[in-house]
Tab-separated table of C-alpha atoms in Angstrom:
chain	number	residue	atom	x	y	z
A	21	UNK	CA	-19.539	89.354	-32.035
A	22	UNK	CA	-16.412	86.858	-31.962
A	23	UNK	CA	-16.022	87.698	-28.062
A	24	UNK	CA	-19.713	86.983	-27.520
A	25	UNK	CA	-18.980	83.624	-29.496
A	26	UNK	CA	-16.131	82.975	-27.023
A	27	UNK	CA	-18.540	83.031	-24.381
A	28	UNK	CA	-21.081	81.014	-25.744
A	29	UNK	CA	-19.049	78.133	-26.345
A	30	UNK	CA	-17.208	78.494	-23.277
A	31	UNK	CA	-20.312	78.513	-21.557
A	32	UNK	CA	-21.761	75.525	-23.132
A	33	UNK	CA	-18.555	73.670	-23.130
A	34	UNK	CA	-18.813	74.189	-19.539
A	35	UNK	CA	-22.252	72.390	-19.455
A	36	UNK	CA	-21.752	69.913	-21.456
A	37	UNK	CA	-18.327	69.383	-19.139
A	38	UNK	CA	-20.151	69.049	-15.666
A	39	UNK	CA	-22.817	66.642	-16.585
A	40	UNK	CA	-20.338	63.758	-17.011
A	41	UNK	CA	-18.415	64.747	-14.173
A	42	UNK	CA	-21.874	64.867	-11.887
A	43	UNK	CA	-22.666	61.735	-13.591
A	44	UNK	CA	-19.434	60.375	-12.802
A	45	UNK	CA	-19.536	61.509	-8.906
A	46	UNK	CA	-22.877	60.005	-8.700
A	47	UNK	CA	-21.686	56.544	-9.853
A	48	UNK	CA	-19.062	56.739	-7.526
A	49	UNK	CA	-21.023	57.306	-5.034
A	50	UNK	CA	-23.353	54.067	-5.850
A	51	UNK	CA	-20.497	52.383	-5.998
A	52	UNK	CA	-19.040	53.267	-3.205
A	53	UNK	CA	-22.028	52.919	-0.771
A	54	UNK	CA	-22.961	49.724	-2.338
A	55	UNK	CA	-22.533	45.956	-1.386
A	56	UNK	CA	-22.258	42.526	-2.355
A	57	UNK	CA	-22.815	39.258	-1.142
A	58	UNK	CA	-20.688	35.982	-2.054
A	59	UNK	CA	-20.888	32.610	-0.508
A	60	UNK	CA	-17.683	30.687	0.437
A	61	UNK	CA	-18.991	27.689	0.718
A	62	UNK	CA	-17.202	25.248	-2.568
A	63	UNK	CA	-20.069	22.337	-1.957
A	64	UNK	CA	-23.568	23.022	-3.815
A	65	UNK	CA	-25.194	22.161	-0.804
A	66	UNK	CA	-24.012	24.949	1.705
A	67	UNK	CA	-24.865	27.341	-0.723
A	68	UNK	CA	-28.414	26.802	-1.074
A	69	UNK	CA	-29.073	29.306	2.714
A	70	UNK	CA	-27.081	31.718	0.223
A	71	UNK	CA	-29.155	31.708	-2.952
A	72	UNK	CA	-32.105	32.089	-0.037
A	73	UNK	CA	-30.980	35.303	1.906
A	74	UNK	CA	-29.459	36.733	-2.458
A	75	UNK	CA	-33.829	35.929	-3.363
A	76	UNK	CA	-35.105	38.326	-0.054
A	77	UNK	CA	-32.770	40.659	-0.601
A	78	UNK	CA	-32.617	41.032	-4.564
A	79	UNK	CA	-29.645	41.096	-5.337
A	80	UNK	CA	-27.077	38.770	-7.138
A	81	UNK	CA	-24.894	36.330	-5.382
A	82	UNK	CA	-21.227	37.687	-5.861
A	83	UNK	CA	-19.037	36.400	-8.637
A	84	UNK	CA	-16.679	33.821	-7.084
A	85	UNK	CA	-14.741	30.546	-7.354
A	86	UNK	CA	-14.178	28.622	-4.171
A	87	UNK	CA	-12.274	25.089	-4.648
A	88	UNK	CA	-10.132	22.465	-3.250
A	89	UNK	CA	-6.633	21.643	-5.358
A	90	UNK	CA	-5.398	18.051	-5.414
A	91	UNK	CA	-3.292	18.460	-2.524
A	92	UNK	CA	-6.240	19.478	-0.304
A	93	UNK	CA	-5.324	23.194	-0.384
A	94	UNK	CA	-8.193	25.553	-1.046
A	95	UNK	CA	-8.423	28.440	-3.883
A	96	UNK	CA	-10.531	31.341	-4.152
A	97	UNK	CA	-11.202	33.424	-6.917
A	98	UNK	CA	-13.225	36.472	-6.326
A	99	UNK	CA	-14.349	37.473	-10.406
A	100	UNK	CA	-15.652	41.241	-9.845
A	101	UNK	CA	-14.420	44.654	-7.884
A	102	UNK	CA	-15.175	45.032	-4.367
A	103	UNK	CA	-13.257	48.093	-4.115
A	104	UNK	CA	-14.670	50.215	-1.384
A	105	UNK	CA	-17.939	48.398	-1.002
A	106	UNK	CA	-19.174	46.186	1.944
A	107	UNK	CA	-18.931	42.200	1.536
A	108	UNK	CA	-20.978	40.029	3.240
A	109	UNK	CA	-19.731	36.619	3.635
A	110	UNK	CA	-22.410	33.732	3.854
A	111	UNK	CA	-20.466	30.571	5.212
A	112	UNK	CA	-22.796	27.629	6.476
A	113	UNK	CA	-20.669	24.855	8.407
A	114	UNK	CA	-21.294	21.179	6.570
A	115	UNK	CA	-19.683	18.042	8.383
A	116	UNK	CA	-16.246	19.416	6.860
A	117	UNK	CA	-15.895	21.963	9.961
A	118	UNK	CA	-12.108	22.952	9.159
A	119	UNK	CA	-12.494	23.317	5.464
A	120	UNK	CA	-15.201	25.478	5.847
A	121	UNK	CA	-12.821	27.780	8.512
A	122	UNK	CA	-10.162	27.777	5.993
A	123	UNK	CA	-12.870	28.774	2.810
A	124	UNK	CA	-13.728	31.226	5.201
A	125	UNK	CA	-10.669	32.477	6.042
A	126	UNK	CA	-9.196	32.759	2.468
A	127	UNK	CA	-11.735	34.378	1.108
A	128	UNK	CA	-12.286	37.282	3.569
A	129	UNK	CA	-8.413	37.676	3.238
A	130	UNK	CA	-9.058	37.988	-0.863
A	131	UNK	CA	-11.732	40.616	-0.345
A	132	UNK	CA	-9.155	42.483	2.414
A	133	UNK	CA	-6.172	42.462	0.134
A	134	UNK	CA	-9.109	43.576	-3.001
A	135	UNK	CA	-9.477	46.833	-1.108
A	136	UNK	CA	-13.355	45.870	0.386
A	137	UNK	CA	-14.675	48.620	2.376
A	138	UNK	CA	-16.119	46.229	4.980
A	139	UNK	CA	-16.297	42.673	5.085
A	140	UNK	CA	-18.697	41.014	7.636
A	141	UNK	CA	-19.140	37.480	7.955
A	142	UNK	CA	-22.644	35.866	8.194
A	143	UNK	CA	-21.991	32.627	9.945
A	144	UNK	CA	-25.409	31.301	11.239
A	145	UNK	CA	-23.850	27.774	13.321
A	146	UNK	CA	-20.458	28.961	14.719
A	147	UNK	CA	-17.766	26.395	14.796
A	148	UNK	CA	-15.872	25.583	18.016
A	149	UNK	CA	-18.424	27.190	19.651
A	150	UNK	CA	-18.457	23.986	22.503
A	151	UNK	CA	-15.130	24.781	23.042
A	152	UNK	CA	-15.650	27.940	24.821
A	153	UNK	CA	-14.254	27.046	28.117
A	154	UNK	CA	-10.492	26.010	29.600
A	155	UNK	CA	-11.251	22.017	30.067
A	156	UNK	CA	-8.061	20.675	32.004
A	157	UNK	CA	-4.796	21.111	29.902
A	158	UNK	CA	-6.598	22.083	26.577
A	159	UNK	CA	-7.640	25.378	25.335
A	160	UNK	CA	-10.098	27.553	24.184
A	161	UNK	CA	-10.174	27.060	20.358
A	162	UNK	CA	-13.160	29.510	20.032
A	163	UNK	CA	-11.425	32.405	21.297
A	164	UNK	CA	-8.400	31.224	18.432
A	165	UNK	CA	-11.116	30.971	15.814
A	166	UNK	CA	-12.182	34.587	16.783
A	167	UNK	CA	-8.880	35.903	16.514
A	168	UNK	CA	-8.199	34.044	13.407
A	169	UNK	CA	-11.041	35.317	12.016
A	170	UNK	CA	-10.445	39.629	12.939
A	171	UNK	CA	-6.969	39.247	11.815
A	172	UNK	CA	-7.972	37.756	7.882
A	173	UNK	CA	-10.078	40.992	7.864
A	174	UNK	CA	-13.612	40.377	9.166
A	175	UNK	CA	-15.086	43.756	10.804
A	176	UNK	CA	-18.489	42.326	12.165
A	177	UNK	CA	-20.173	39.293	12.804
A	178	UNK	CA	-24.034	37.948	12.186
A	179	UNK	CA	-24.623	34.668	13.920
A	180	UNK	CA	-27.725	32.801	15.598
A	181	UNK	CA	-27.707	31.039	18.866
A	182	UNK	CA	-24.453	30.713	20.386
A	183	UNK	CA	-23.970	28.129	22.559
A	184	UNK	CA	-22.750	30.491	25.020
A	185	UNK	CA	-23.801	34.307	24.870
A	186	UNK	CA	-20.523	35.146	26.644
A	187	UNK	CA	-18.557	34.109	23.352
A	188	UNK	CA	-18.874	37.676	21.836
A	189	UNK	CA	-16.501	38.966	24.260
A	190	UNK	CA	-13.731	37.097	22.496
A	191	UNK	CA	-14.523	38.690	19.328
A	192	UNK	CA	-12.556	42.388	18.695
A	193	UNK	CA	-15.446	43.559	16.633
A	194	UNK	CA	-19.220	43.853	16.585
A	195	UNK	CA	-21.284	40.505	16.618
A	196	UNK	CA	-25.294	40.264	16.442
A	197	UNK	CA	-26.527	36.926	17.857
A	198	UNK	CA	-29.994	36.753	16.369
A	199	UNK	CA	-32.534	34.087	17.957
A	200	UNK	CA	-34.405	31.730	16.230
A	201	UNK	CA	-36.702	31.241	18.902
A	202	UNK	CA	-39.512	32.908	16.791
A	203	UNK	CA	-39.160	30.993	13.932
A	204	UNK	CA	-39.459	27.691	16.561
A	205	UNK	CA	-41.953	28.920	18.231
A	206	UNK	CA	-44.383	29.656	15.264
A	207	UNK	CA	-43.545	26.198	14.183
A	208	UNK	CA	-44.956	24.656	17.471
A	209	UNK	CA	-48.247	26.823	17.524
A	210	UNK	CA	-48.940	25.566	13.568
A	211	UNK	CA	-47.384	22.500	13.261
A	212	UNK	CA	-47.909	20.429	16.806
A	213	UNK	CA	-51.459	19.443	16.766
A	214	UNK	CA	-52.969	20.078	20.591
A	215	UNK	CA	-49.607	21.980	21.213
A	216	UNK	CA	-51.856	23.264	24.444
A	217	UNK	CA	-51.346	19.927	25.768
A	218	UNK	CA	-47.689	20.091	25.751
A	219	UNK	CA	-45.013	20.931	28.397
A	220	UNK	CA	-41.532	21.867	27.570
A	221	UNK	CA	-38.894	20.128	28.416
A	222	UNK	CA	-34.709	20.541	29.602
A	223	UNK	CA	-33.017	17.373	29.281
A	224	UNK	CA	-30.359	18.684	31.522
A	225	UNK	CA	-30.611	21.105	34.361
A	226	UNK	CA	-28.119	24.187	31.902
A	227	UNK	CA	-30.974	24.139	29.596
A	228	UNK	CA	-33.457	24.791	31.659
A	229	UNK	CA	-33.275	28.876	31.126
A	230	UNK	CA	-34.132	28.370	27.601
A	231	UNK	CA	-36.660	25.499	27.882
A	232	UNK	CA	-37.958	28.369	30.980
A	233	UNK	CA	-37.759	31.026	28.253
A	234	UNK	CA	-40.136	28.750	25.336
A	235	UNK	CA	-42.352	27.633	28.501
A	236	UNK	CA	-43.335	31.427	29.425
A	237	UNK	CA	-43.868	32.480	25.914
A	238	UNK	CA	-46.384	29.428	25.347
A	239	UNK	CA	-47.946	29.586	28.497
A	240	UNK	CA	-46.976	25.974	28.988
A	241	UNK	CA	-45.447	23.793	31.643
A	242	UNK	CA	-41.771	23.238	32.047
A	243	UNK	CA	-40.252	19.668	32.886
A	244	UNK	CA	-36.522	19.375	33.726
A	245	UNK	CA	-34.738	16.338	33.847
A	246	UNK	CA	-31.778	15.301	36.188
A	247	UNK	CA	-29.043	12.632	36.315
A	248	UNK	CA	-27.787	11.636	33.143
A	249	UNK	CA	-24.653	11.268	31.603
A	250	UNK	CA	-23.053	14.528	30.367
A	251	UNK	CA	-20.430	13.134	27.771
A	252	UNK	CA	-18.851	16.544	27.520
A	253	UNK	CA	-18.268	16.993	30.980
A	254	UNK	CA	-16.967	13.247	31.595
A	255	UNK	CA	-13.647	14.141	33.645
A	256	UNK	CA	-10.749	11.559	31.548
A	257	UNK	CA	-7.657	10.504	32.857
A	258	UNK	CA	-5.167	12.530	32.023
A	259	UNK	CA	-2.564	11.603	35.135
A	260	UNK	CA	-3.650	14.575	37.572
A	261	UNK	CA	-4.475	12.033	40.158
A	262	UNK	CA	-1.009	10.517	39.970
A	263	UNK	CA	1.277	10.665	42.909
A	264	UNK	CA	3.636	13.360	42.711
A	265	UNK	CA	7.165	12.874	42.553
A	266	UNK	CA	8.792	12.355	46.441
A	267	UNK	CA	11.572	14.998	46.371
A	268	UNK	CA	14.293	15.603	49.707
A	269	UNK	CA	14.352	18.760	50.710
A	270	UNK	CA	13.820	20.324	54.045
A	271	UNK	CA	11.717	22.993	52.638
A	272	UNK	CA	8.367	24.086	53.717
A	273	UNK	CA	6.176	20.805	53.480
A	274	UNK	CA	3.410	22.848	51.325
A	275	UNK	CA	-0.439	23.638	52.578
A	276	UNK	CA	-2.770	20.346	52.889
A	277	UNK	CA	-5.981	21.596	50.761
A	278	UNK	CA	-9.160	19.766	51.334
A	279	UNK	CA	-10.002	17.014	48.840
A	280	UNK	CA	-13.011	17.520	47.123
A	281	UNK	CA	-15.769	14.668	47.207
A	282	UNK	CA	-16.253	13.178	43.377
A	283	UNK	CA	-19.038	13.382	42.097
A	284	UNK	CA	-21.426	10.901	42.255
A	285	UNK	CA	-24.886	10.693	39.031
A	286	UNK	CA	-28.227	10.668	40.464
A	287	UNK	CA	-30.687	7.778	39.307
A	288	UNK	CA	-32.188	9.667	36.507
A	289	UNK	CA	-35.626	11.633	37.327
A	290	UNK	CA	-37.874	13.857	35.691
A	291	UNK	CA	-39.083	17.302	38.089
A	292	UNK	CA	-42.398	17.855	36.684
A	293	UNK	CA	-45.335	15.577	35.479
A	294	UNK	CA	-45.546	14.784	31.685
A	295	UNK	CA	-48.113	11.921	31.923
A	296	UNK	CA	-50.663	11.915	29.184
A	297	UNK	CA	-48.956	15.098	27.356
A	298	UNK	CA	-46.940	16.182	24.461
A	299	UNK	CA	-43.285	16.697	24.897
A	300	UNK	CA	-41.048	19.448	23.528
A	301	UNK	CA	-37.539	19.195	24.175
A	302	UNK	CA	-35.588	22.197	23.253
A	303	UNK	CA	-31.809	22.826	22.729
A	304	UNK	CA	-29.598	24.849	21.114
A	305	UNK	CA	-27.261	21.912	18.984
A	306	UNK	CA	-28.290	18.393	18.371
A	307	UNK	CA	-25.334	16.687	17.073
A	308	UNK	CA	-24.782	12.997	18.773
A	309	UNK	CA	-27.997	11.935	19.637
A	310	UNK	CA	-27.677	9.348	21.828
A	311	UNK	CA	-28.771	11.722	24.691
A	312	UNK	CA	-31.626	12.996	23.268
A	313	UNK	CA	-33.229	9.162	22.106
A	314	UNK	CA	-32.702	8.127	26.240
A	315	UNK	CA	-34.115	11.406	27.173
A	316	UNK	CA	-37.219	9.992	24.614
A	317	UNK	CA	-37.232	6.666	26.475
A	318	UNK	CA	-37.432	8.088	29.745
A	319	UNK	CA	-40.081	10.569	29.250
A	320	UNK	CA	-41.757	7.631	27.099
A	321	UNK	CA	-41.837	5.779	30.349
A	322	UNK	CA	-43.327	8.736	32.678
A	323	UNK	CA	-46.324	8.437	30.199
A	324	UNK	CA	-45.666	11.225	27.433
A	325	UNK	CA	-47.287	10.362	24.379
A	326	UNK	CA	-45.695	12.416	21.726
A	327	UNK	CA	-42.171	13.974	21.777
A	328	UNK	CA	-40.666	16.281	19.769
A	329	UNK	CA	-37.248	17.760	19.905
A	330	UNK	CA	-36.808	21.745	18.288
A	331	UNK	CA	-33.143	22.743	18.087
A	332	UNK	CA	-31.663	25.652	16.198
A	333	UNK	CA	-28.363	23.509	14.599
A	334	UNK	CA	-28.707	20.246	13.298
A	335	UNK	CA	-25.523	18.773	12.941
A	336	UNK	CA	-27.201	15.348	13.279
A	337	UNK	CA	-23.689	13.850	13.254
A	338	UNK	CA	-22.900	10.105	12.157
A	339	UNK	CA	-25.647	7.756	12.969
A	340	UNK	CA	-28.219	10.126	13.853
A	341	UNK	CA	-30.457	9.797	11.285
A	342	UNK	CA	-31.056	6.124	11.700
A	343	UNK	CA	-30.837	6.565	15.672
A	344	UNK	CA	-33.923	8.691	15.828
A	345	UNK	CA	-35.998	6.949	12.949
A	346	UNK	CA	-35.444	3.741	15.265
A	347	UNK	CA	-35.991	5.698	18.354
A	348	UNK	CA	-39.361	6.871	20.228
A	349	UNK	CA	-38.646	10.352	18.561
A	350	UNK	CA	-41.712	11.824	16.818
A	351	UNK	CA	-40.295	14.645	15.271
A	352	UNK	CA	-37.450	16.747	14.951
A	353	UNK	CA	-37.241	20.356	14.255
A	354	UNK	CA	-33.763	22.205	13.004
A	355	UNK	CA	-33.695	25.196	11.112
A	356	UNK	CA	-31.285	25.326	8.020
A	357	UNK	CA	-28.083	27.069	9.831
A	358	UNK	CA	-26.410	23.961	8.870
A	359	UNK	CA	-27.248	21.510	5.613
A	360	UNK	CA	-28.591	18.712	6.172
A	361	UNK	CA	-30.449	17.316	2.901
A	362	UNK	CA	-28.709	13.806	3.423
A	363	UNK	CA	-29.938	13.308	7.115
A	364	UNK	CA	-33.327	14.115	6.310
A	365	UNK	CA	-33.426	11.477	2.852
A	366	UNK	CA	-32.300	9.085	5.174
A	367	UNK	CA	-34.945	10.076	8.073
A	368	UNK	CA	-38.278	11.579	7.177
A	369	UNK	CA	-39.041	12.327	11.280
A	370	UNK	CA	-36.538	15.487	10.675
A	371	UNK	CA	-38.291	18.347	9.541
A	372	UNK	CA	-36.697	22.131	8.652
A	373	UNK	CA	-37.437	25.539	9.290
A	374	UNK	CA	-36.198	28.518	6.959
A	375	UNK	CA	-34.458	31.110	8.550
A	376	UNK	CA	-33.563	33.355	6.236
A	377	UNK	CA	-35.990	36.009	6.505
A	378	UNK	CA	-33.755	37.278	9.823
A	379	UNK	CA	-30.488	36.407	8.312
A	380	UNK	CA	-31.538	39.029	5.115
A	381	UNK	CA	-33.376	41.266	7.390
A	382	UNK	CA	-29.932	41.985	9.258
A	383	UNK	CA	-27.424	42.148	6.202
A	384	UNK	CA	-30.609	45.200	4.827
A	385	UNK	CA	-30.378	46.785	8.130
A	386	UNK	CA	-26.138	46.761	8.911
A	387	UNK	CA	-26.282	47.872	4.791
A	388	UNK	CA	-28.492	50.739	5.750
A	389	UNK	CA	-27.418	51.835	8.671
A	390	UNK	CA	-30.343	51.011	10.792
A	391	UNK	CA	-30.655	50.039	14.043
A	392	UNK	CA	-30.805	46.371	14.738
A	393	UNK	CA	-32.698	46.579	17.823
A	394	UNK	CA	-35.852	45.480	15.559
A	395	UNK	CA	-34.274	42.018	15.448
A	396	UNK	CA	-34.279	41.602	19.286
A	397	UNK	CA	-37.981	42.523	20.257
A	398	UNK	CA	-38.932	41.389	23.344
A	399	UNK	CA	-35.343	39.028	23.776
A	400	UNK	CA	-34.318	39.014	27.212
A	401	UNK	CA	-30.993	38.444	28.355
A	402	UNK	CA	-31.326	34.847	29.714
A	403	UNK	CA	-32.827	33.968	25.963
């Protein structure tokens, strides 16, 4: 009798002893497979594309304090365990470009040195991302931000629209470049009245691909215009042309390479007719608008009645605002990759369309584990 007592209670002692311990395994498990999502922006404004992307995706933004000290140096405080989960870091770029880098930066170091499993950075406007190319004796500050960014800890990358596709090669890790070329695109076929009158237009001959790409998908006509001013290309002095220094030596007397011509602007001109129709200029970045409001006037002149400019990034930069209100701009169309609240108070022509849906879509689908090739229907390489 005792020895069948013995067994009994070692029996249920065993039972009652494995359901904790499955219980314990299982919230391990949930623990370990899940994720959070924190925003590292310290402004109220840059966090509002956060609180969008927490509402799609239901869950909570991540506990954290982000903040500048009195001598300009910035804190953060994550509040919760990330141990073994995936982060995802939302960090929207406001006017304060290398604050937001160094927010950035911090924080996915906190999450690194916390223990996170994963920590991928969802950075819709990239900085830097004009200064992708060797210009004279500077350098290329994107491929620095890229490295800066893999060696804090970041292990992938979700973006939209860089400037330049090629930019992922600097990057170590994974990065997804989603489009907002949809989003756009729906907001021309339900927004622009008589949008079948349109034609789509490249104010310079490098964005004519994508103005090509918006013209097929519409079924409209494609303008592109040649001959003005590219700011970012001007070639400054910086003493190349100088005479070198006469030196006496018997030497070889060096190779005589041709001169190349300079270049010489074009009187501005327009390739395509845009008389008596709407016009949609697209771009990737609209930050100094001075190029865009002569681009207005000139297609003004050739006889276009209505012009609208879609973009992906509105920077919208110093005097924009009041630059287009005064200009013969009807409309302009950014998405919310960068905050601009301020610009459009100040100018009621600017109008914005919400993105999120893609950027929560993606952080679902890397969280999953499922394919992301959903994202990119029907994107061809030259989009």
């Amino acid at each position: 009798k005792n020895s069948k007592v013995m067994i009994l209670t070692s029996l249920s002692f065993t039972s009652h002893k494995s359901s904790p311990v499955s219980q314990l395994s299982k919230v391990m498990n949930v623990a370990k497979s899940g994720y959070r999502v924190f925003s590292a922006n310290s402004t109220a404004a840059c966090t509002e594309l956060a609180k969008k992307i927490t509402e799609r995706l239901g869950v909570e933004l991540g506990k954290s304090v982000v903040y500048q000290e009195s001598n300009r140096e910035t804190r953060v405080d994550v509040k919760e365990s990330v141990r073994g989960q995936t982060i995802f870091i939302i960090q929207t770029i406001p006017r304060d470009v290398n604050t937001a880098i160094m927010e950035l930066l911090v924080m996915a170091y906190a999450l690194k040195t916390s223990c996170a499993k994963n920590i991928i950075g969802v950075i819709p406007y990239f900085p830097y991302s004009k200064q992708c190319k060797m210009r004279k004796r500077g350098s290329i500050v994107c491929k620095l931000l890229a490295s800066m960014l893999a060696k804090a800890g970041l292990t992938h990358i979700i973006t939209m629209d860089l400037h330049q596709k090629e930019i992922q090669g600097f990057f170590s890790f994974p990065v997804d470049n989603l489009r907002a070329s949809p989003f756009l695109l729906q907001y021309i076929q339900e927004e622009v009245p008589d949008y079948r009158n349109a034609i789509i237009v490249a104010k310079s001959p490098s964005a004519a691909k994508r103005a090509q790409s918006y013209a097929e998908r519409l079924r409209l006509g494609l303008a592109v215009m040649h001959g003005e001013a590219q700011c970012s290309e001007s070639d400054m002095a910086d003493g190349r042309h100088s005479p070198p220094c006469v030196r006496n030596t018997s030497g070889h007397p060096g190779l005589e390479l041709p001169l190349m011509m300079a270049k010489e602007k074009p009187p501005i001109t327009v390739v395509g007719d845009v008389g008596g129709r709407i016009a949609i200029i697209v771009d990737d970045i609209i930050d100094d608008v001075e190029d865009f409001v002569a681009a207005a006037e000139i297609l003004k002149e050739r006889g276009a009645y209505k012009i609208y400019i879609m973009a992906t990034h509105g920077l919208l930069s110093a005097d924009a605002p009041r630059l287009i209100e005064e200009s013969a701009i009807d409309e302009v169309v950014v998405t919310n990759t960068v905050p601009h609240e301020v610009q459009k108070l100040q100018c009621p022509k600017i109008k914005t369309v919400d993105v999120s849906m893609i950027l929560a879509e993606a952080i679902r689908r890397i969280h999953n584990g499922e394919s992301m090739a959903y994202l990119f229907r029907n994107i061809t390489v030259d989009d």
